Amino acid sequence: HQLIVFSVEDDYTFGILQSRLHAIWALRKGSRLETRPRYTSTTIFETFSFPEATQAQRGAVAAIAHELEATRCRWLNPPEWTREDTTTFAASVDGPWRHIVEAPNFDGIGTVRYVRLLPVDAGAARALASRTLTALYNERPTWLRDLHAALDTAVLAAYGLPADATEQQVLAHLLALNLEGRA
């Protein structure tokens, strides 16, 4: 198993990384494990050039990426099948929960309120168990295809590429940016 984490909090970067352009680059520059593609940060992420986008282009990518994430989350955890459960506990400003510690005292101990989603009942738990991103992308409903198409169009525009750019055009453009030292 492998886990790759991108420590970013903005929808724009999320959108670029969820785009067809990044997927094309990843499939070309990554390695393989048996017959499966394998994401390697050194050959993919570190060599991937982000566009020099205008504020309007950044906003367009971010808005669509935000909608994609919110819609996927609603599909994964429909509000009618889930409820919020809040756990409150003491934590240190020096510990792993430091970014959400509230009202720390002189010793640096404060309160953390951790909110998680739980199924509303056993039936919802069974239904939620089958709702994974893999299942969603295997099913690929129209709304998901449409959101990805809109995201790809916005990302292509940010790179100055036409909406109908081919895989070869995308690779050539990304390689040119990479050779300019923009990765």
PDB file of C-alpha atoms in Angstrom, residues 1 5 26 43 47 55 58 77 84 88 92-93 98 110 114-115 120 125 131 140 142 144 149-150 154 170:
ATOM      1  CA  HIS A   1       0.000   0.000   0.000  1.00  0.00           C
ATOM      2  CA  VAL A   5      -0.295  13.389   0.874  1.00  0.00           C
ATOM      3  CA  ALA A  26       1.224  11.215 -13.807  1.00  0.00           C
ATOM      4  CA  THR A  43       9.039  11.913 -10.907  1.00  0.00           C
ATOM      5  CA  THR A  47       8.417  17.736 -12.080  1.00  0.00           C
ATOM      6  CA  GLN A  55      -6.712  35.561 -10.700  1.00  0.00           C
ATOM      7  CA  ARG A  58      -7.458  30.621 -10.466  1.00  0.00           C
ATOM      8  CA  ASN A  77     -21.946  10.772   3.144  1.00  0.00           C
ATOM      9  CA  GLU A  84     -22.590  14.501  13.480  1.00  0.00           C
ATOM     10  CA  THR A  88     -14.505  16.914  23.329  1.00  0.00           C
ATOM     11  CA  SER A  92      -1.760  20.309  24.226  1.00  0.00           C
ATOM     12  CA  VAL A  93      -0.788  23.142  21.889  1.00  0.00           C
ATOM     13  CA  ARG A  98      -2.376  21.865  18.129  1.00  0.00           C
ATOM     14  CA  GLY A 110      -6.912  23.481  25.902  1.00  0.00           C
ATOM     15  CA  TYR A 114     -13.603  16.723  17.128  1.00  0.00           C
ATOM     16  CA  VAL A 115     -16.647  16.332  14.887  1.00  0.00           C
ATOM     17  CA  VAL A 120     -27.914   7.310  11.526  1.00  0.00           C
ATOM     18  CA  ALA A 125     -24.134   1.970   7.887  1.00  0.00           C
ATOM     19  CA  ARG A 131     -19.841   4.373  -0.903  1.00  0.00           C
ATOM     20  CA  ARG A 140     -18.864   7.600 -13.012  1.00  0.00           C
ATOM     21  CA  THR A 142     -23.139  12.047 -15.337  1.00  0.00           C
ATOM     22  CA  LEU A 144     -19.210  13.528 -11.928  1.00  0.00           C
ATOM     23  CA  ALA A 149     -15.129  18.127 -17.839  1.00  0.00           C
ATOM     24  CA  ALA A 150     -15.735  21.643 -16.484  1.00  0.00           C
ATOM     25  CA  ALA A 154     -10.861  25.602 -16.647  1.00  0.00           C
ATOM     26  CA  VAL A 170      -0.834  18.575 -23.058  1.00  0.00           C
TER      27      VAL A 170
END
